[in-house]
Coordinates of C-alpha atoms in Angstrom, one line a residue:
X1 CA -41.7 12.3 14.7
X2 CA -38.4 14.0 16.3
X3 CA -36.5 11.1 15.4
X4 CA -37.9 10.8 12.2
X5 CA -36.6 14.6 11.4
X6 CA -33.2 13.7 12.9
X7 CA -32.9 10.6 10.8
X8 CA -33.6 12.7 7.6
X9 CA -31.1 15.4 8.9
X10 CA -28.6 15.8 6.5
X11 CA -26.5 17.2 8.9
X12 CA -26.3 14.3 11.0
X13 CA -24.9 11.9 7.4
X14 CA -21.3 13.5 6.4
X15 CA -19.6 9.6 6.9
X16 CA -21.6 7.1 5.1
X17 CA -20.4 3.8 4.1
X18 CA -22.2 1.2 2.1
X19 CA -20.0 -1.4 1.7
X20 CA -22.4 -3.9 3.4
X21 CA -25.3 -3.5 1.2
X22 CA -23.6 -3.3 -2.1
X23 CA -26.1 -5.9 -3.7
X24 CA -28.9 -3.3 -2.9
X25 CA -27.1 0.0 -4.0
X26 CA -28.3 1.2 -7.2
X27 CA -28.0 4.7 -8.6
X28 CA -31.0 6.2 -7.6
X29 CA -30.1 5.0 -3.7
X30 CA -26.6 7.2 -3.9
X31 CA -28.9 10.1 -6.0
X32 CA -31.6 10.4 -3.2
X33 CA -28.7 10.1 -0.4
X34 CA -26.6 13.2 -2.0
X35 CA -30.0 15.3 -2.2
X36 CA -30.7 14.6 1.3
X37 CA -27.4 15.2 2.5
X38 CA -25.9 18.0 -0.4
X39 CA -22.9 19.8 1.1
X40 CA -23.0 18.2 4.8
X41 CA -21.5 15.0 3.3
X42 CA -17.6 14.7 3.5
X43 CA -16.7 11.3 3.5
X44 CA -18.3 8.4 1.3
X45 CA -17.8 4.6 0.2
X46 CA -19.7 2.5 -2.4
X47 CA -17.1 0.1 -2.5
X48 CA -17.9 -2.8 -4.5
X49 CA -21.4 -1.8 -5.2
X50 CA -21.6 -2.7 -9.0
X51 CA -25.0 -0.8 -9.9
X52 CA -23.6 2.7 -9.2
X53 CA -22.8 4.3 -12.9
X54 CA -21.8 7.8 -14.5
X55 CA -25.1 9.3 -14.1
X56 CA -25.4 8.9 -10.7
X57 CA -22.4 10.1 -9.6
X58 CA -22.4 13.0 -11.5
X59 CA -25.7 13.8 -9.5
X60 CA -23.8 12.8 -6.2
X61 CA -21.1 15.7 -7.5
X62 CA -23.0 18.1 -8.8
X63 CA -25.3 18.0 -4.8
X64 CA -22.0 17.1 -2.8
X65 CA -19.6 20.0 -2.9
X66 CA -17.9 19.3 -0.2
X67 CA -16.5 15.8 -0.7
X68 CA -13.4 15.0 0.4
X69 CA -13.1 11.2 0.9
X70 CA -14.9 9.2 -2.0
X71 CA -14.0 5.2 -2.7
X72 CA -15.0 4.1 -5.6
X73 CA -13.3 0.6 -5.2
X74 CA -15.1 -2.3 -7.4
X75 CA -17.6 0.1 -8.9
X76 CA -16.5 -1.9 -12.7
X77 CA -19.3 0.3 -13.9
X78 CA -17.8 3.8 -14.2
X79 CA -15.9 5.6 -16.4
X80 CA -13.9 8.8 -17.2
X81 CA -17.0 10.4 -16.9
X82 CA -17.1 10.1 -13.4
X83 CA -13.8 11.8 -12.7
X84 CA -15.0 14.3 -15.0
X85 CA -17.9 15.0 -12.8
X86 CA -15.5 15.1 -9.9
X87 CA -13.2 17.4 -11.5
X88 CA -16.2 19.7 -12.6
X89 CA -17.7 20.3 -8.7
X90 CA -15.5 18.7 -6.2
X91 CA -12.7 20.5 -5.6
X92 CA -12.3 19.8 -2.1
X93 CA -11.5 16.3 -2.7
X94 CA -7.9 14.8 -0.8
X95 CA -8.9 10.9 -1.3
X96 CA -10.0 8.9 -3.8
X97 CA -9.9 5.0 -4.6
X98 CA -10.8 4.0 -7.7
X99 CA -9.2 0.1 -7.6
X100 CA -10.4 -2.0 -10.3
X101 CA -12.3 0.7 -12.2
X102 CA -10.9 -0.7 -15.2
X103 CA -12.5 1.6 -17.8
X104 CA -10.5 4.7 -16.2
X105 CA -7.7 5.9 -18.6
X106 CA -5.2 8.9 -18.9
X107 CA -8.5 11.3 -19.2
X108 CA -9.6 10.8 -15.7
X109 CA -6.3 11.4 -14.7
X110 CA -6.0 14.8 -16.4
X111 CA -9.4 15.9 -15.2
X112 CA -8.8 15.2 -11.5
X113 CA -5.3 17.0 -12.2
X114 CA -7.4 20.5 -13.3
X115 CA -10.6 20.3 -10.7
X116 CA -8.7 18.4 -7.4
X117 CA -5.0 20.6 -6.6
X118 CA -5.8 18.9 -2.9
X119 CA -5.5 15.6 -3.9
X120 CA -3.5 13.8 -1.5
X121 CA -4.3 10.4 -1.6
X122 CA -5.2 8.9 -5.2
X123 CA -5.6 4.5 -5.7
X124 CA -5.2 3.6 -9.3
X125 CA -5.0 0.0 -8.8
X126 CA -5.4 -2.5 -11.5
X127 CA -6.0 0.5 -13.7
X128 CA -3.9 -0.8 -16.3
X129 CA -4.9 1.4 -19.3
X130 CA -3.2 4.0 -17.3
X131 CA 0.3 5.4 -19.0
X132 CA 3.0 8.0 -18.1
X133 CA 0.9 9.9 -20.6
X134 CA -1.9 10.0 -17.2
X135 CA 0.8 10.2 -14.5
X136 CA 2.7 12.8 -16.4
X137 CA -1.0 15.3 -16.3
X138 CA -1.9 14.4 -12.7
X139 CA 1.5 15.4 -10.7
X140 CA 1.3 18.6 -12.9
X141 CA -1.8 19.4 -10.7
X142 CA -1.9 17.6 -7.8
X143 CA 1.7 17.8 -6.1
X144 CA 0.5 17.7 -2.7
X145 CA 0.0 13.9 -3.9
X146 CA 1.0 12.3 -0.3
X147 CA -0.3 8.3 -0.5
X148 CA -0.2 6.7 -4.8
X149 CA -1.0 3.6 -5.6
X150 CA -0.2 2.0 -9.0
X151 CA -0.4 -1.6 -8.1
X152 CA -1.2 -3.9 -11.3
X153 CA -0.6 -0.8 -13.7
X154 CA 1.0 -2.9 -16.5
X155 CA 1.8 -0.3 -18.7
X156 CA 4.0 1.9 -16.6
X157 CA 7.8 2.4 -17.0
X158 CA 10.5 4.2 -15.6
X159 CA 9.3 7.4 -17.7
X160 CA 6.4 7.6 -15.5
X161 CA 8.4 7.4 -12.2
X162 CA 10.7 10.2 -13.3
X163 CA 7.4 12.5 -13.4
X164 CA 6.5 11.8 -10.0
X165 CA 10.0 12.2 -8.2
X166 CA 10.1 15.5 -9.8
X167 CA 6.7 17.2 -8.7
X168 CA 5.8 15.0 -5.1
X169 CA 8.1 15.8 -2.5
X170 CA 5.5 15.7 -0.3
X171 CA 4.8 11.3 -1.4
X172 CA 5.1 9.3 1.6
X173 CA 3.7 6.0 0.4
X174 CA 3.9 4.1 -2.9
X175 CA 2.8 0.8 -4.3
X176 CA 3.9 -0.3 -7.5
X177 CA 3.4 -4.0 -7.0
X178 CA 3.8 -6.3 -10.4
X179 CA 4.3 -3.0 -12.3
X180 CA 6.9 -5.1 -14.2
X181 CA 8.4 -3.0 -16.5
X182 CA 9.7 -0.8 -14.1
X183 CA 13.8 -1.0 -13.5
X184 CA 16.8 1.0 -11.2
X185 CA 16.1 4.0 -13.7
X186 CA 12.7 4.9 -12.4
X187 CA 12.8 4.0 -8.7
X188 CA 16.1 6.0 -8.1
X189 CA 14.2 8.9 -9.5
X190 CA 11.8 8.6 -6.7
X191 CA 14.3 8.2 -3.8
X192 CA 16.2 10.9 -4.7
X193 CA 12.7 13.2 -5.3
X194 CA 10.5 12.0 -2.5
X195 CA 12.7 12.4 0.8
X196 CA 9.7 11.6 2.9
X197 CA 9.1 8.2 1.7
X198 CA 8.0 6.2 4.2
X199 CA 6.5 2.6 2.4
X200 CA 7.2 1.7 -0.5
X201 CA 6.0 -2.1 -2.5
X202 CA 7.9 -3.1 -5.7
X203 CA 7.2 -6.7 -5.3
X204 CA 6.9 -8.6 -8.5
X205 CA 9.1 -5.4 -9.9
X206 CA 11.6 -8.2 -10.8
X207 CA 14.2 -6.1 -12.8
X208 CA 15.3 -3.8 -9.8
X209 CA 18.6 -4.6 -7.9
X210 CA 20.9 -3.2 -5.1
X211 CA 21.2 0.1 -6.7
X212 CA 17.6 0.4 -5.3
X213 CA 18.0 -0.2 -1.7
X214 CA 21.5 2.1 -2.0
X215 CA 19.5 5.1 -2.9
X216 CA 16.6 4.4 -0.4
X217 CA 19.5 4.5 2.6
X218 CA 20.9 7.1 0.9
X219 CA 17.5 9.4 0.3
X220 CA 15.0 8.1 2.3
X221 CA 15.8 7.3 6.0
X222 CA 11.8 7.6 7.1
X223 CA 11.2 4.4 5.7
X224 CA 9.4 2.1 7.3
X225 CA 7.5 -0.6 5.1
X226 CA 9.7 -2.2 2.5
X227 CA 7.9 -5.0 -0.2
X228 CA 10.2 -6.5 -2.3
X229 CA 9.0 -10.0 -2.9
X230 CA 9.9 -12.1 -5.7
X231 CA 12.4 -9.2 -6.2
X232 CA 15.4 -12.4 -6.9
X233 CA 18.1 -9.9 -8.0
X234 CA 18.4 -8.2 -4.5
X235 CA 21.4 -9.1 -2.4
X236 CA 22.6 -9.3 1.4
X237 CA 25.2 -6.2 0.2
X238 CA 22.2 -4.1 -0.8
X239 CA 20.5 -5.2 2.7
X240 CA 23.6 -4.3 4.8
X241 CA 22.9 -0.8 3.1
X242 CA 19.6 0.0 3.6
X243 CA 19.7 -1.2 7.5
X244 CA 22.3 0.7 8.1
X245 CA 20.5 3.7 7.1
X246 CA 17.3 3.4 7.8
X247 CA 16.7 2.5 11.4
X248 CA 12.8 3.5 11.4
X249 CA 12.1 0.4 9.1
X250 CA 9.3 -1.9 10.9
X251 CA 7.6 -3.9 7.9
X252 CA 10.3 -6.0 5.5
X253 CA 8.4 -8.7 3.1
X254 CA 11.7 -10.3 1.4
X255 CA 9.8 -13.5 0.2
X256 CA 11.6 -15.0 -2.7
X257 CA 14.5 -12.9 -2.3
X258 CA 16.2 -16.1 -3.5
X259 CA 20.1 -14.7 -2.9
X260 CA 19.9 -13.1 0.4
X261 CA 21.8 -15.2 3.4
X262 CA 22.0 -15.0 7.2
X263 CA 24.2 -11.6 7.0
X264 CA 21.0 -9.9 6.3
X265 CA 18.9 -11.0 9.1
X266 CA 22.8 -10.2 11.0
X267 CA 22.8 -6.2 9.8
X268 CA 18.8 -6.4 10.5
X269 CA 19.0 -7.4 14.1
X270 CA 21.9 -4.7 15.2
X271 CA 20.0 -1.4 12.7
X272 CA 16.3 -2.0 13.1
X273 CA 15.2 -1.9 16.3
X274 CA 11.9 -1.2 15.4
X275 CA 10.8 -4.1 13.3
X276 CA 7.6 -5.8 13.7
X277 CA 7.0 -7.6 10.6
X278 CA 9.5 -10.1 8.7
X279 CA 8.9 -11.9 5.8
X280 CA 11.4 -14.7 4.8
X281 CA 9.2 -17.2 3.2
X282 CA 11.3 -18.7 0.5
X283 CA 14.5 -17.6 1.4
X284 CA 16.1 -20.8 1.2
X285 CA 19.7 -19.5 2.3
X286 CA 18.3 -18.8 5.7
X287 CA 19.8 -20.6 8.8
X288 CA 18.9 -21.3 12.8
X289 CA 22.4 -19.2 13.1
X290 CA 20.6 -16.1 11.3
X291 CA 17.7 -16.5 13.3
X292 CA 20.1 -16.5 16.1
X293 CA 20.9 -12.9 15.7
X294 CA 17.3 -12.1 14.8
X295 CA 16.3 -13.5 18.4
X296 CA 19.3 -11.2 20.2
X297 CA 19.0 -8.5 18.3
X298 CA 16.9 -4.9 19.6
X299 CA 13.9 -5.5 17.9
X300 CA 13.6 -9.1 19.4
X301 CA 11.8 -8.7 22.7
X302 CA 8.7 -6.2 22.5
X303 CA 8.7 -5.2 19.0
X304 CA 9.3 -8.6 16.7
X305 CA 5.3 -9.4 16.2
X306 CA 5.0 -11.4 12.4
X307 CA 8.3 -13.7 11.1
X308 CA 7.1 -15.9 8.1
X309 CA 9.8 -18.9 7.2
X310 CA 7.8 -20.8 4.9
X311 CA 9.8 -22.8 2.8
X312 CA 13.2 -22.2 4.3
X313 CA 14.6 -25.5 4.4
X314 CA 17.6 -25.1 6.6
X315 CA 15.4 -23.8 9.5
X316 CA 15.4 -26.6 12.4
X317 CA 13.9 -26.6 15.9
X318 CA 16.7 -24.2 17.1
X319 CA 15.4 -21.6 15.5
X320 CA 12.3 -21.9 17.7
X321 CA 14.4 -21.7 20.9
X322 CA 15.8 -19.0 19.6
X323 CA 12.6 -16.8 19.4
X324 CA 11.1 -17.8 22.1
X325 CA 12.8 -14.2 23.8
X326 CA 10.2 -12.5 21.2
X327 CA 7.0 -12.0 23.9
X328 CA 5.5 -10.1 21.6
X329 CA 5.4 -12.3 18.3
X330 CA 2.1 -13.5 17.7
X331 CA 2.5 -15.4 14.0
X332 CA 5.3 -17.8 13.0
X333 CA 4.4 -19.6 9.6
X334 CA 6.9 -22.5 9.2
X335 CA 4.9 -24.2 5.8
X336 CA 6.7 -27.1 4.2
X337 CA 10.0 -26.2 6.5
X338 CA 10.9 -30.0 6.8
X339 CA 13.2 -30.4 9.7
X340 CA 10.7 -28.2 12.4
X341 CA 9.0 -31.3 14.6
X342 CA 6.4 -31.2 16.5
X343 CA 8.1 -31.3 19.5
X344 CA 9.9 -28.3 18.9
X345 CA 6.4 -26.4 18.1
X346 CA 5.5 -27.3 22.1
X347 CA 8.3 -26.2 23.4
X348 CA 7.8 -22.9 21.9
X349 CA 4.0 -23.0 22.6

């Protein structure tokens, strides 16, 4: 009997994550947990659990004051209401994921701009009815914004950018993967707003070019996670730049940065000591000799952990010999790189 009136504690439920019974979760199940738990519950996830509508979470808001993680990731089935219901009662809220709600539009943005001023970590992803129109109401309210995620926002340009780098100084990361109309316009907005960038993904942003990575060394020497694949316009003189500035940079994914050469992996190896993760995958301009430097260079022997050459055709067994001073890299991919032989492989096994 103790145990059972421990178990129905609400005290003893603020973390509560359903993700592995997401089949099972239907409205009444998250209705009956906020009664039980009301303001003792701070942090919780229905991510991917499809049954859980409007109604239901307006309950959950309306019983759980003091919210301040929700993710809503997956949940296809809510709307504007919800964020409504948010606004309306949860006012403590910092992070919220809505990914793949794709019924949200600009209103949900506005309400969680008037009900949530802590908002500080907000994931819009594949919310593509979403337009500067949204972006333009939430940084209004909700500057303290520190993490943003756009990813898949199709209807986004520059405009929207412009709003953020002027009311988020405090942004640190930013994903704005295959937001395609995006260009130089918007992104220098954001370097030259948001000093304490530290990640930022614009792959698939194909229209950006070197002006980009000269105002991230110039604005934003935190950085340390650049995505920029299938970004074909960037060049090594835009690398040398940004290496040169920012020295805290451990994550790079360059894949299908068509035009960039062995002089970037050259200015990477002498600035970066820090880097962990490379990405080259389709980099055909890449050679052993770049590697080379990669190998000798100060990131090479405890930090170096990822390098990904897919599809770089130049790439022979030397540059194998040449990492094998990396102890800590655990994952080389070398797909469909044509002149690697097996032999080499077991050397560097």
């Amino acid at each position: 009997k103790a145990w059972n009136v421990l178990a129905l504690d609400g005290s003893n439920w603020q973390r509560i994550d359903l993700f592995d019974f997401q089949r099972d979760i239907e409205g009444r199940v998250v209705e009956n947990i906020s009664k039980r738990c009301g303001g003792f519950l701070r942090k919780l996830s229905l991510r991917g659990c499809l049954g859980v509508g409007d109604n239901a979470l307006r309950t959950f808001a309306q019983n759980c004051r003091n919210i301040e993680v929700l993710n809503l990731n997956g949940c296809t089935k809510i709307t504007d209401a919800t964020c409504t219901s948010l606004s309306k009662f949860c006012s403590k809220l910092r992070h919220l994921d809505l990914a793949s709600c794709t019924s949200i539009t600009n209103l949900s943005l506005k309400a969680l701009s008037e009900g949530c001023p802590l908002l500080e970590q907000l994931i819009i992803s594949w919310c593509d009815q979403v337009t500067k129109d949204g972006i333009q109401a939430l940084v209004r309210g909700c500057g303290g914004l520190r993490a943003l995620s756009l990813k898949g926002c199709s209807q986004l340009e520059d405009e929207a950018l412009k709003f953020i780098g002027a009311h988020c100084p405090e942004l640190v990361t930013l994903n704005l993967q295959t937001c395609m109309q995006i260009t130089d316009d918007g992104l220098i907005t954001i370097c030259r707003g948001c000093h304490k960038l530290q990640s930022l993904c614009a792959s698939g942003c194909s229209n950006i070019t070197d002006a980009i990575l000269n105002a991230l060394g110039q604005n934003c020497p935190r950085l340390r996670i650049l995505e920029v694949a299938r970004c074909s316009q960037l060049t090594d003189v835009g690398f040398t730049t940004l290496a040169r500035n920012c020295h805290e940079l451990e994550k790079m994914d360059l894949e299908e940065c068509v035009q960039i050469t062995d002089s970037t992996l050259i200015q990477l190896s002498i600035h970066c000591p820090r880097l962990q993760v490379l990405s080259l995958s389709h980099c055909e301009l890449i050679t052993d000799d770049g590697i080379r430097h990669l190998g000798n260079g100060a990131c090479a022997h405890d930090r170096l952990e990822v390098i990904e050459l897919d599809n770089c055709p130049l790439i022979t067994d030397a540059s194998l010999e040449h990492l094998k001073s990396c102890h800590s890299l655990e994952r080389i991919e070398l797909y469909d790189c044509q002149q690697i032989t097996r032999a080499g492989i077991k050397r560097l096994r």
